[in-house]
Tab-separated table of C-alpha atoms and ligand atoms in Angstrom:
chain	number	residue	atom	x	y	z
W	16	MET	CA	-52.187	-12.600	1.418
W	17	ASP	CA	-51.435	-15.482	3.908
W	18	ALA	CA	-51.388	-19.218	2.213
W	19	ILE	CA	-54.720	-21.155	2.503
W	20	ARG	CA	-54.284	-24.360	4.008
W	21	PHE	CA	-56.065	-27.695	3.699
W	22	SER	CA	-57.321	-28.243	7.211
W	23	GLY	CA	-60.362	-29.491	9.092
W	24	ALA	CA	-60.579	-32.676	7.033
W	25	GLU	CA	-58.692	-35.301	8.642
W	26	GLY	CA	-59.582	-38.581	7.710
W	27	VAL	CA	-61.283	-37.329	4.337
W	28	GLU	CA	-59.808	-39.265	1.446
W	29	ILE	CA	-59.708	-36.713	-1.703
W	30	ASP	CA	-60.677	-38.194	-4.888
W	31	VAL	CA	-59.499	-35.486	-7.227
W	32	THR	CA	-57.043	-32.502	-6.895
W	33	VAL	CA	-57.339	-29.900	-9.350
W	34	VAL	CA	-54.309	-27.917	-9.538
W	35	GLY	CA	-54.829	-24.409	-10.855
W	36	GLY	CA	-58.309	-25.075	-9.196
W	37	ALA	CA	-59.208	-21.492	-8.716
W	38	GLY	CA	-58.687	-20.743	-12.619
W	39	HIS	CA	-61.058	-20.153	-15.414
W	40	VAL	CA	-60.907	-23.880	-16.345
W	41	GLY	CA	-60.003	-25.531	-12.997
W	42	LEU	CA	-63.034	-23.898	-10.807
W	43	PRO	CA	-65.849	-25.221	-12.967
W	44	LEU	CA	-64.094	-28.499	-13.299
W	45	ALA	CA	-63.659	-28.904	-9.645
W	46	LEU	CA	-67.108	-27.952	-8.740
W	47	SER	CA	-68.309	-30.398	-11.276
W	48	PHE	CA	-66.582	-33.237	-9.738
W	49	CYS	CA	-67.595	-32.254	-6.377
W	50	ASP	CA	-71.439	-32.019	-7.532
W	51	GLN	CA	-71.159	-35.723	-8.496
W	52	GLY	CA	-70.194	-36.510	-5.019
W	53	LEU	CA	-66.383	-36.613	-5.218
W	54	ASN	CA	-64.038	-35.133	-2.738
W	55	VAL	CA	-62.428	-32.334	-4.415
W	56	LEU	CA	-59.137	-30.426	-3.151
W	57	ILE	CA	-58.516	-27.249	-5.126
W	58	TYR	CA	-54.778	-26.279	-5.107
W	59	ASP	CA	-54.057	-22.963	-6.402
W	60	ILE	CA	-50.976	-20.707	-5.907
W	61	ASN	CA	-53.539	-17.455	-5.732
W	62	PRO	CA	-54.756	-17.392	-2.133
W	63	ALA	CA	-56.985	-14.390	-2.798
W	64	ALA	CA	-58.749	-16.281	-5.451
W	65	LEU	CA	-59.210	-19.410	-2.837
W	66	ALA	CA	-60.357	-16.918	-0.196
W	67	ASP	CA	-63.097	-15.405	-2.596
W	68	ILE	CA	-64.225	-19.050	-3.212
W	69	ARG	CA	-64.291	-20.029	0.182
W	70	ALA	CA	-66.459	-16.967	0.823
W	71	GLY	CA	-68.753	-18.224	-1.847
W	72	ASN	CA	-67.883	-15.695	-4.661
W	73	LEU	CA	-66.723	-16.621	-7.945
W	74	PRO	CA	-63.603	-15.114	-8.850
W	75	ALA	CA	-64.657	-14.656	-12.449
W	76	VAL	CA	-67.905	-14.497	-14.357
W	77	GLU	CA	-68.952	-18.416	-14.873
W	78	TYR	CA	-72.478	-18.751	-15.905
W	79	ASP	CA	-74.563	-21.474	-13.930
W	80	ALA	CA	-71.733	-21.905	-11.314
W	81	GLN	CA	-73.121	-20.186	-8.393
W	82	PRO	CA	-75.522	-23.020	-7.412
W	83	TYR	CA	-72.523	-25.389	-7.939
W	84	LEU	CA	-70.389	-23.307	-5.545
W	85	ASP	CA	-73.066	-23.094	-2.940
W	86	ARG	CA	-73.932	-26.672	-3.172
W	87	ALA	CA	-70.141	-27.495	-3.075
W	88	LEU	CA	-69.338	-25.485	0.137
W	89	ALA	CA	-72.517	-26.747	1.895
W	90	SER	CA	-71.528	-30.326	1.175
W	91	GLY	CA	-68.023	-30.239	3.015
W	92	ARG	CA	-66.574	-32.197	0.100
W	93	LEU	CA	-64.765	-29.101	-1.348
W	94	PHE	CA	-61.409	-28.380	-0.070
W	95	MET	CA	-58.788	-25.816	-0.796
W	96	THR	CA	-55.165	-25.136	-0.244
W	97	SER	CA	-52.364	-22.944	-1.762
W	98	SER	CA	-49.447	-24.834	-0.432
W	99	ASP	CA	-48.013	-27.859	-2.516
W	100	GLN	CA	-47.400	-29.622	0.840
W	101	ASP	CA	-51.047	-30.491	1.010
W	102	ILE	CA	-51.420	-32.255	-2.337
W	103	PRO	CA	-52.499	-35.818	-1.332
W	104	SER	CA	-50.771	-39.125	-2.252
W	105	THR	CA	-54.247	-40.650	-3.313
W	106	GLY	CA	-56.948	-39.784	-6.016
W	107	ALA	CA	-56.253	-38.143	-9.313
W	108	VAL	CA	-54.391	-35.192	-9.805
W	109	ILE	CA	-55.405	-32.889	-12.906
W	110	LEU	CA	-53.219	-30.002	-14.068
W	111	THR	CA	-55.103	-26.785	-15.200
W	112	ILE	CA	-52.515	-24.321	-15.032
W	113	GLY	CA	-51.906	-21.562	-17.362
W	114	THR	CA	-49.980	-22.284	-20.561
W	115	PRO	CA	-49.080	-18.973	-22.362
W	116	VAL	CA	-46.560	-18.254	-25.127
W	117	ASP	CA	-43.536	-16.315	-24.547
W	118	GLU	CA	-42.198	-13.092	-25.933
W	119	PHE	CA	-41.101	-14.958	-28.899
W	120	LEU	CA	-44.585	-16.696	-29.354
W	121	ASN	CA	-43.269	-19.940	-28.335
W	122	PRO	CA	-44.706	-22.141	-25.139
W	123	VAL	CA	-43.571	-21.592	-21.829
W	124	HIS	CA	-42.406	-25.307	-21.023
W	125	LYS	CA	-40.812	-24.405	-17.600
W	126	ALA	CA	-44.219	-23.292	-16.128
W	127	VAL	CA	-45.654	-26.967	-16.667
W	128	GLN	CA	-42.166	-28.497	-15.781
W	129	GLY	CA	-42.053	-26.578	-12.445
W	130	CYS	CA	-45.304	-27.227	-11.414
W	131	ILE	CA	-44.891	-31.065	-12.166
W	132	ASP	CA	-41.607	-30.993	-10.154
W	133	SER	CA	-43.368	-29.378	-7.257
W	134	LEU	CA	-46.200	-32.113	-7.304
W	135	LEU	CA	-43.761	-35.029	-7.900
W	136	PRO	CA	-42.547	-35.555	-4.527
W	137	ARG	CA	-46.102	-35.594	-3.037
W	138	LEU	CA	-47.437	-38.189	-5.326
W	139	THR	CA	-47.301	-42.080	-5.077
W	140	ASP	CA	-46.620	-44.438	-7.745
W	141	GLY	CA	-49.939	-45.661	-9.557
W	142	GLN	CA	-51.554	-42.317	-9.081
W	143	LEU	CA	-53.541	-40.653	-12.088
W	144	LEU	CA	-51.941	-37.507	-13.049
W	145	VAL	CA	-53.905	-35.575	-15.922
W	146	LEU	CA	-52.915	-32.868	-18.041
W	147	ARG	CA	-55.633	-30.671	-19.013
W	148	SER	CA	-54.125	-27.507	-19.884
W	149	THR	CA	-53.616	-26.962	-23.729
W	150	VAL	CA	-50.052	-27.967	-24.235
W	151	PHE	CA	-47.366	-28.045	-27.073
W	152	PRO	CA	-47.795	-31.269	-28.894
W	153	GLY	CA	-45.307	-33.878	-27.139
W	154	THR	CA	-45.938	-32.641	-23.654
W	155	THR	CA	-47.805	-35.774	-22.372
W	156	GLN	CA	-44.812	-37.999	-23.727
W	157	TRP	CA	-42.295	-35.735	-22.152
W	158	LEU	CA	-44.228	-35.927	-19.039
W	159	ASP	CA	-44.234	-39.774	-19.254
W	160	ARG	CA	-40.440	-39.755	-19.769
W	161	HIS	CA	-39.893	-37.102	-17.236
W	162	VAL	CA	-41.713	-39.062	-14.666
W	163	ALA	CA	-39.843	-42.370	-15.277
W	164	GLU	CA	-36.634	-40.538	-15.297
W	165	SER	CA	-37.338	-39.239	-11.907
W	166	GLY	CA	-37.835	-43.211	-10.936
W	167	ARG	CA	-41.523	-42.768	-10.594
W	168	SER	CA	-44.388	-44.614	-12.056
W	169	LEU	CA	-47.757	-42.583	-12.489
W	170	LYS	CA	-50.318	-43.103	-14.600
W	171	ILE	CA	-50.228	-40.116	-17.202
W	172	ALA	CA	-53.154	-38.893	-19.419
W	173	PHE	CA	-54.084	-36.015	-21.355
W	174	CYS	CA	-57.588	-35.076	-21.316
W	175	PRO	CA	-57.935	-31.444	-23.048
W	176	GLU	CA	-60.292	-28.899	-21.897
W	177	ARG	CA	-62.662	-27.458	-24.697
W	178	VAL	CA	-65.120	-25.501	-23.063
W	179	VAL	CA	-65.969	-21.817	-24.417
W	180	GLN	CA	-65.171	-19.491	-21.462
W	181	GLY	CA	-67.855	-18.354	-18.938
W	182	TYR	CA	-69.851	-21.304	-20.173
W	183	ALA	CA	-67.917	-24.482	-18.638
W	184	ILE	CA	-70.410	-25.890	-16.378
W	185	ARG	CA	-72.951	-26.256	-19.225
W	186	GLU	CA	-70.332	-27.562	-21.814
W	187	LEU	CA	-68.689	-30.117	-19.249
W	188	HIS	CA	-72.045	-32.033	-19.171
W	189	ASN	CA	-72.689	-31.599	-22.880
W	190	MET	CA	-69.738	-32.204	-24.717
W	191	PRO	CA	-67.621	-35.075	-25.744
W	192	GLN	CA	-64.602	-35.508	-23.584
W	193	ILE	CA	-61.293	-36.335	-25.559
W	194	VAL	CA	-59.061	-38.774	-23.426
W	195	SER	CA	-55.551	-40.071	-24.191
W	196	ALA	CA	-52.983	-41.561	-21.902
W	197	THR	CA	-49.588	-43.259	-22.318
W	198	THR	CA	-50.912	-46.681	-21.231
W	199	PRO	CA	-54.145	-48.607	-21.588
W	200	GLU	CA	-54.697	-48.396	-17.466
W	201	ALA	CA	-54.122	-44.691	-17.589
W	202	GLU	CA	-56.417	-44.425	-20.201
W	203	ASP	CA	-59.191	-46.389	-18.737
W	204	ALA	CA	-58.782	-44.295	-15.327
W	205	ALA	CA	-59.002	-41.183	-17.008
W	206	ALA	CA	-62.029	-42.331	-19.064
W	207	ALA	CA	-63.597	-43.419	-15.899
W	208	LEU	CA	-62.934	-40.179	-14.121
W	209	PHE	CA	-64.302	-37.733	-16.979
W	210	GLY	CA	-67.045	-40.301	-17.815
W	211	LYS	CA	-68.767	-39.118	-14.541
W	212	LEU	CA	-69.222	-35.788	-16.312
W	213	ALA	CA	-69.102	-36.046	-19.938
W	214	PRO	CA	-71.758	-37.836	-22.356
W	215	GLU	CA	-69.191	-39.331	-24.372
W	216	ILE	CA	-65.623	-40.287	-24.385
W	217	VAL	CA	-63.520	-40.079	-27.246
W	218	ARG	CA	-60.390	-42.085	-27.160
W	219	VAL	CA	-57.185	-41.120	-29.113
W	220	LYS	CA	-53.331	-41.263	-28.612
W	221	PRO	CA	-51.646	-38.283	-26.609
W	222	MET	CA	-50.242	-36.577	-29.779
W	223	GLU	CA	-53.406	-36.866	-31.473
W	224	ALA	CA	-55.251	-35.485	-28.344
W	225	GLU	CA	-52.931	-32.531	-28.265
W	226	PHE	CA	-52.992	-31.724	-32.107
W	227	ALA	CA	-57.017	-32.119	-31.737
W	228	LYS	CA	-57.239	-29.335	-29.338
W	229	LEU	CA	-54.692	-26.878	-31.103
W	230	PHE	CA	-56.148	-27.598	-34.230
W	231	ASN	CA	-59.917	-26.929	-32.780
W	232	ASN	CA	-58.895	-23.457	-31.306
W	233	THR	CA	-56.826	-22.506	-34.473
W	234	TYR	CA	-59.641	-23.360	-36.804
W	235	ARG	CA	-61.909	-21.016	-34.836
W	236	TYR	CA	-59.151	-18.407	-34.918
W	237	ILE	CA	-58.650	-18.812	-39.050
W	238	GLN	CA	-62.547	-18.496	-39.024
W	239	PHE	CA	-63.015	-15.204	-37.387
W	240	ALA	CA	-59.863	-14.059	-39.564
W	241	ILE	CA	-61.820	-14.854	-42.848
W	242	ALA	CA	-64.905	-12.891	-41.457
W	243	ASN	CA	-62.503	-10.018	-40.540
W	244	GLN	CA	-60.898	-10.080	-44.074
W	245	PHE	CA	-64.213	-10.308	-45.709
W	246	TYR	CA	-65.389	-7.384	-43.790
W	247	MET	CA	-62.536	-5.195	-44.379
W	248	ILE	CA	-62.844	-5.948	-48.264
W	249	ALA	CA	-66.340	-5.110	-48.357
W	250	ASN	CA	-66.051	-2.002	-46.129
W	251	ASN	CA	-63.264	-0.768	-48.319
W	252	ALA	CA	-65.658	-1.106	-51.483
W	253	GLY	CA	-68.016	0.996	-49.432
W	254	VAL	CA	-70.439	-1.918	-49.356
W	255	ASP	CA	-72.417	-3.121	-46.358
W	256	TYR	CA	-70.821	-6.425	-45.364
W	257	PHE	CA	-73.754	-7.381	-43.094
W	258	ASN	CA	-76.119	-7.401	-46.086
W	259	ILE	CA	-73.482	-9.743	-47.560
W	260	HIS	CA	-73.254	-11.757	-44.677
W	261	GLN	CA	-77.181	-12.154	-44.476
W	262	ALA	CA	-77.235	-12.958	-48.229
W	263	MET	CA	-74.327	-15.587	-47.914
W	264	THR	CA	-75.670	-17.484	-44.633
W	265	HIS	CA	-79.595	-17.212	-45.099
W	266	ASN	CA	-81.025	-20.919	-45.544
W	267	TYR	CA	-77.654	-22.162	-47.062
W	268	PRO	CA	-76.055	-24.852	-45.210
W	269	ARG	CA	-72.670	-24.494	-46.209
W	270	ALA	CA	-72.278	-21.261	-44.616
W	271	LYS	CA	-74.468	-21.322	-41.703
W	272	ASP	CA	-71.242	-21.452	-39.285
W	273	MET	CA	-69.842	-18.178	-40.931
W	274	PRO	CA	-68.968	-15.788	-38.015
W	275	LYS	CA	-69.551	-12.023	-38.119
W	276	PRO	CA	-66.433	-9.757	-37.776
W	277	GLY	CA	-65.229	-8.690	-34.733
W	278	LEU	CA	-62.217	-8.126	-32.397
W	279	THR	CA	-60.927	-11.685	-32.033
W	280	ALA	CA	-58.927	-11.820	-28.861
W	281	GLY	CA	-58.643	-13.745	-25.408
W	282	PRO	CA	-56.163	-16.029	-23.680
W	283	CYS	CA	-56.514	-19.008	-26.033
W	284	LEU	CA	-57.003	-18.548	-29.693
W	285	PHE	CA	-54.110	-16.490	-30.381
W	286	LYS	CA	-51.824	-18.414	-28.406
W	287	ASP	CA	-52.782	-21.613	-29.363
W	288	THR	CA	-52.294	-20.650	-33.028
W	289	MET	CA	-49.036	-19.345	-32.107
W	290	GLN	CA	-47.979	-22.556	-30.312
W	291	LEU	CA	-49.050	-24.653	-33.355
W	292	SER	CA	-47.046	-22.352	-35.523
W	293	SER	CA	-44.001	-22.763	-33.301
W	294	PHE	CA	-44.477	-26.749	-33.352
W	295	ALA	CA	-44.454	-26.177	-37.226
W	296	GLY	CA	-41.173	-24.508	-37.307
W	297	ASN	CA	-42.866	-21.010	-37.866
W	298	GLN	CA	-43.980	-22.394	-41.132
W	299	PHE	CA	-47.615	-22.213	-40.700
W	300	ASN	CA	-48.616	-19.630	-42.761
W	301	LEU	CA	-52.475	-19.703	-42.712
W	302	GLY	CA	-52.136	-19.395	-38.894
W	303	HIS	CA	-49.714	-16.260	-39.402
W	304	ALA	CA	-51.836	-14.725	-41.743
W	305	ALA	CA	-54.730	-15.175	-39.525
W	306	MET	CA	-52.884	-13.355	-36.633
W	307	LEU	CA	-51.954	-10.516	-39.022
W	308	VAL	CA	-55.577	-9.976	-40.083
W	309	ASN	CA	-57.099	-10.420	-36.457
W	310	GLU	CA	-54.806	-8.359	-34.991
W	311	GLY	CA	-54.482	-5.943	-37.775
W	312	LEU	CA	-58.298	-5.157	-37.512
W	313	VAL	CA	-57.617	-2.639	-34.679
W	314	LEU	CA	-55.105	-0.544	-36.704
W	315	TYR	CA	-57.728	-0.931	-39.681
W	316	VAL	CA	-60.513	0.774	-37.548
W	317	ILE	CA	-58.149	3.417	-36.392
W	318	GLU	CA	-56.836	4.397	-39.944
W	319	ARG	CA	-60.434	4.209	-41.298
W	320	LEU	CA	-61.343	6.679	-38.531
W	321	GLU	CA	-58.360	8.835	-39.230
W	322	ARG	CA	-59.697	9.381	-42.856
W	323	ARG	CA	-63.105	10.675	-41.386
W	324	TYR	CA	-62.581	12.446	-38.556
W	325	ASP	CA	-59.531	14.862	-36.866
W	326	LEU	CA	-59.030	12.165	-34.099
W	327	ALA	CA	-56.273	14.145	-32.738
W	328	GLY	CA	-58.752	16.918	-31.436
W	329	MET	CA	-61.301	14.270	-30.264
W	330	LYS	CA	-62.329	12.368	-27.386
W	331	VAL	CA	-62.701	8.544	-28.108
W	332	GLY	CA	-64.729	6.603	-26.024
W	333	LEU	CA	-64.461	2.729	-25.894
W	334	LEU	CA	-67.472	0.565	-24.965
W	335	GLY	CA	-66.477	-2.558	-23.601
W	336	MET	CA	-62.764	-3.839	-22.434
W	337	ALA	CA	-63.471	-7.498	-21.810
W	338	PHE	CA	-62.046	-9.916	-24.696
W	339	LYS	CA	-65.527	-10.928	-25.468
W	340	ALA	CA	-69.163	-10.315	-24.615
W	341	GLU	CA	-70.632	-11.004	-21.139
W	342	VAL	CA	-67.712	-11.947	-19.528
W	343	ASP	CA	-65.257	-10.029	-17.164
W	344	ASP	CA	-62.011	-11.302	-18.480
W	345	VAL	CA	-59.709	-8.833	-19.957
W	346	ARG	CA	-56.933	-11.324	-20.778
W	347	ALA	CA	-55.353	-10.654	-24.004
W	348	SER	CA	-58.359	-8.106	-24.915
W	349	LEU	CA	-57.923	-6.144	-28.245
W	350	SER	CA	-59.990	-3.531	-26.668
W	351	TYR	CA	-56.462	-2.731	-24.966
W	352	LYS	CA	-54.657	-2.751	-27.941
W	353	MET	CA	-57.214	-0.129	-29.472
W	354	ARG	CA	-56.670	1.959	-26.195
W	355	LYS	CA	-52.815	1.985	-26.551
W	356	MET	CA	-52.696	2.726	-30.345
W	357	LEU	CA	-55.598	5.396	-30.082
W	358	ALA	CA	-53.620	7.281	-27.307
W	359	LEU	CA	-51.036	7.843	-30.371
W	360	HIS	CA	-53.670	8.801	-32.610
W	361	ALA	CA	-56.855	10.634	-30.267
W	362	GLY	CA	-56.938	13.569	-28.340
W	363	LYS	CA	-57.973	11.278	-25.222
W	364	VAL	CA	-59.272	7.869	-24.762
W	365	LEU	CA	-62.009	6.880	-22.452
W	366	ALA	CA	-63.366	3.160	-21.456
W	367	THR	CA	-66.013	1.800	-19.738
W	368	ASP	CA	-67.098	-2.033	-19.321
W	369	PRO	CA	-70.058	-3.259	-17.093
W	370	PHE	CA	-68.268	-6.471	-16.334
W	371	VAL	CA	-64.583	-5.638	-15.576
W	372	SER	CA	-63.693	-4.679	-12.031
W	373	ALA	CA	-61.939	-1.718	-10.620
W	374	LYS	CA	-59.694	-4.355	-9.252
W	375	ASP	CA	-58.660	-5.392	-12.990
W	376	ASP	CA	-58.739	-1.851	-14.518
W	377	PRO	CA	-59.112	0.886	-12.078
W	378	THR	CA	-59.063	3.379	-15.208
W	379	LEU	CA	-62.442	2.395	-16.200
W	380	LEU	CA	-65.361	4.966	-15.963
W	381	PRO	CA	-69.128	4.724	-15.822
W	382	LEU	CA	-70.759	4.437	-19.079
W	383	ASP	CA	-72.858	7.508	-18.786
W	384	GLN	CA	-69.870	9.449	-18.276
W	385	VAL	CA	-68.082	7.725	-21.268
W	386	VAL	CA	-70.979	8.573	-23.535
W	387	ARG	CA	-71.096	12.121	-22.257
W	388	GLU	CA	-67.606	13.265	-22.570
W	389	SER	CA	-66.479	11.487	-25.850
W	390	ASP	CA	-67.135	12.822	-29.229
W	391	ILE	CA	-67.008	9.438	-30.884
W	392	LEU	CA	-67.539	5.953	-29.457
W	393	ILE	CA	-66.293	2.554	-30.581
W	394	LEU	CA	-68.246	-0.423	-29.595
W	395	CYS	CA	-65.051	-2.910	-28.579
W	396	THR	CA	-67.126	-5.695	-26.892
W	397	PRO	CA	-70.697	-6.620	-27.894
W	398	HIS	CA	-72.220	-6.798	-24.561
W	399	GLN	CA	-75.705	-6.930	-24.458
W	400	ALA	CA	-76.028	-3.849	-22.248
W	401	TYR	CA	-74.972	-1.732	-25.284
W	402	ARG	CA	-77.739	-2.862	-27.694
W	403	ASP	CA	-80.311	-0.161	-26.453
W	404	LEU	CA	-77.556	2.375	-25.832
W	405	ASP	CA	-78.734	6.076	-26.749
W	406	VAL	CA	-75.620	8.027	-27.891
W	407	GLY	CA	-77.658	11.003	-29.284
W	408	ASN	CA	-76.133	11.949	-32.685
W	409	LYS	CA	-72.473	11.069	-31.891
W	410	PRO	CA	-70.675	8.728	-34.417
W	411	LEU	CA	-70.860	5.091	-32.928
W	412	ILE	CA	-68.346	2.804	-34.652
W	413	ASP	CA	-69.598	-0.914	-34.888
W	414	ILE	CA	-67.375	-3.482	-36.722
W	415	TRP	CA	-69.800	-6.234	-35.057
W	416	GLY	CA	-72.966	-5.260	-36.902
W	417	MET	CA	-74.741	-5.263	-33.297
W	418	LEU	CA	-76.039	-1.741	-33.299
W	419	ASN	CA	-75.575	0.102	-36.867
W	420	ARG	CA	-74.357	-1.388	-39.832
W	421	ALA	CA	-72.942	1.294	-41.755
W	422	PRO	CA	-69.621	0.934	-43.219
W	423	ILE	CA	-66.800	2.958	-41.384
V	520	LIG	N1	-60.167	-20.194	-20.508
V	520	LIG	C1	-60.686	-20.857	-21.265
V	520	LIG	O1	-61.833	-20.801	-21.636
V	520	LIG	C2	-59.789	-22.231	-21.452
V	520	LIG	C3	-60.795	-23.193	-22.314
V	520	LIG	C4	-59.905	-24.301	-22.794
V	520	LIG	C5	-58.774	-24.540	-22.205
V	520	LIG	N2	-57.984	-23.331	-21.624
V	520	LIG	C6	-56.505	-23.885	-21.171
V	520	LIG	O2	-56.597	-24.166	-19.810
V	520	LIG	C7	-55.293	-23.561	-19.379
V	520	LIG	C8	-55.721	-22.770	-18.187
V	520	LIG	O3	-56.436	-21.631	-18.693
V	520	LIG	P1	-57.358	-20.481	-17.519
V	520	LIG	O4	-58.019	-19.591	-18.477
V	520	LIG	O5	-57.887	-21.355	-16.721
V	520	LIG	O6	-56.184	-20.016	-16.759
V	520	LIG	P2	-56.377	-19.081	-15.667
V	520	LIG	O7	-55.005	-18.369	-15.382
V	520	LIG	O8	-57.620	-18.623	-15.188
V	520	LIG	O9	-56.122	-20.376	-14.216
V	520	LIG	C9	-54.811	-20.959	-14.117
V	520	LIG	C10	-54.912	-21.187	-12.338
V	520	LIG	O10	-53.454	-21.830	-12.194
V	520	LIG	C11	-53.037	-21.356	-11.113
V	520	LIG	N3	-51.719	-21.749	-11.053
V	520	LIG	C12	-50.795	-21.094	-11.886
V	520	LIG	N4	-49.663	-21.922	-11.721
V	520	LIG	C13	-49.815	-22.773	-10.668
V	520	LIG	C14	-49.054	-23.689	-10.030
V	520	LIG	N5	-47.694	-23.917	-10.396
V	520	LIG	N6	-49.550	-24.550	-9.084
V	520	LIG	C15	-51.131	-24.084	-8.777
V	520	LIG	N7	-51.758	-23.279	-9.269
V	520	LIG	C16	-51.016	-22.662	-10.441
V	520	LIG	C17	-53.267	-19.793	-11.163
V	520	LIG	O11	-53.265	-18.997	-9.709
V	520	LIG	C18	-54.867	-19.747	-11.914
V	520	LIG	O12	-55.824	-19.600	-10.871
V	520	LIG	C19	-54.565	-22.894	-20.358
V	520	LIG	O13	-53.825	-23.955	-20.685
V	520	LIG	C20	-55.394	-22.720	-21.354
V	520	LIG	O14	-54.957	-22.491	-22.497
V	520	LIG	C21	-58.499	-22.448	-21.108
């Protein structure tokens, strides 16, 4: 697709540029600032996603965002470009690009550096540059040094995104915003900017903010791992874990946050736990243990099924391929690990998902076909659409406790 250029806006002063603004984090943020009356430029290297947005379509499921997009397009305050030549020399610039880990489970620093280096020539001294992506601890200080070594003087801040995917619009306006920066002036500028959205600003130092974000996600990853480990222990003993969960949590305040088991996946929790582990010299035993439990749940399910069924002679249907319920995002979804591993153990594997488009996975089949043709079904993603599903007398494996509670 051709590049999309920032045009038709001569004389417009951009207040905020969101780099990676067509992404899951960037778009709701851009729309929220636009809704506050700011002139917003989305800069993203994905022109197809920009074309979608310009046509009034959200590139990914984001609840409550459609009216924001409609208003932003009608307002004439939302601009888009896929060319770094259009980055303005005024206004705040916020980085929301992906920050994955590599095949060694270490952060890919060059993605952030490459992006910064493409922006630097466009920016003027005194401009506010905010890191919002989840970064390896020390990245904000590195950026400060890197900018200074380039002979430049920018206001550098790190203001992490902590929304839960799919519900950013709601949470951006309801949750406190952590703000950190390398100078008091930068901190004040970042606090003033995010104060337009967040009800509360929490000011800390950059390394504290970087750890706060990673600790938040890692804590959640470990909580899910505990739930998954308890589930496997109870299940191995032939006991209904969901009865235990009910007993543990009913009117008992100290266990009220205990999650239920499930496939713990997606683009953030695993990789942020691994970033933290990388920072800790691979000596983060609890994080690695959580990873083994969460990733191992897929293999546990298959092993348990092999004890009861002749999988090699069966067709297995997977219900749900998105990494979590009610979204269309397949990034790092454990449903795909399930499918890959079952390909080695089962006769055939069929898969379906009401949210995931053929563009993201052309192999998916309609739900009724998967139910009809499968000998056994596994609930991989607990979408509400499966709540009242009738599969006749076919076995339906549910580790989430949403449909049936039988031990597997
Ligand atoms: N997804 C979430 O719910 C969530 C929540 C909190 C924090 N985060 C963090 O936010 C960051 C972004 O995550 P995401 O899920 O939005 O990723 P994403 O892949 O959905 O979005 C990133 C966007 O950046 C664009 N991009 C990549 N490199 C670019 C460059 N050099 N210049 C301009 N655009 C570029 C991509 O085209 C894409 O649209 C990550 O650090 C992630 O860990 C994500």
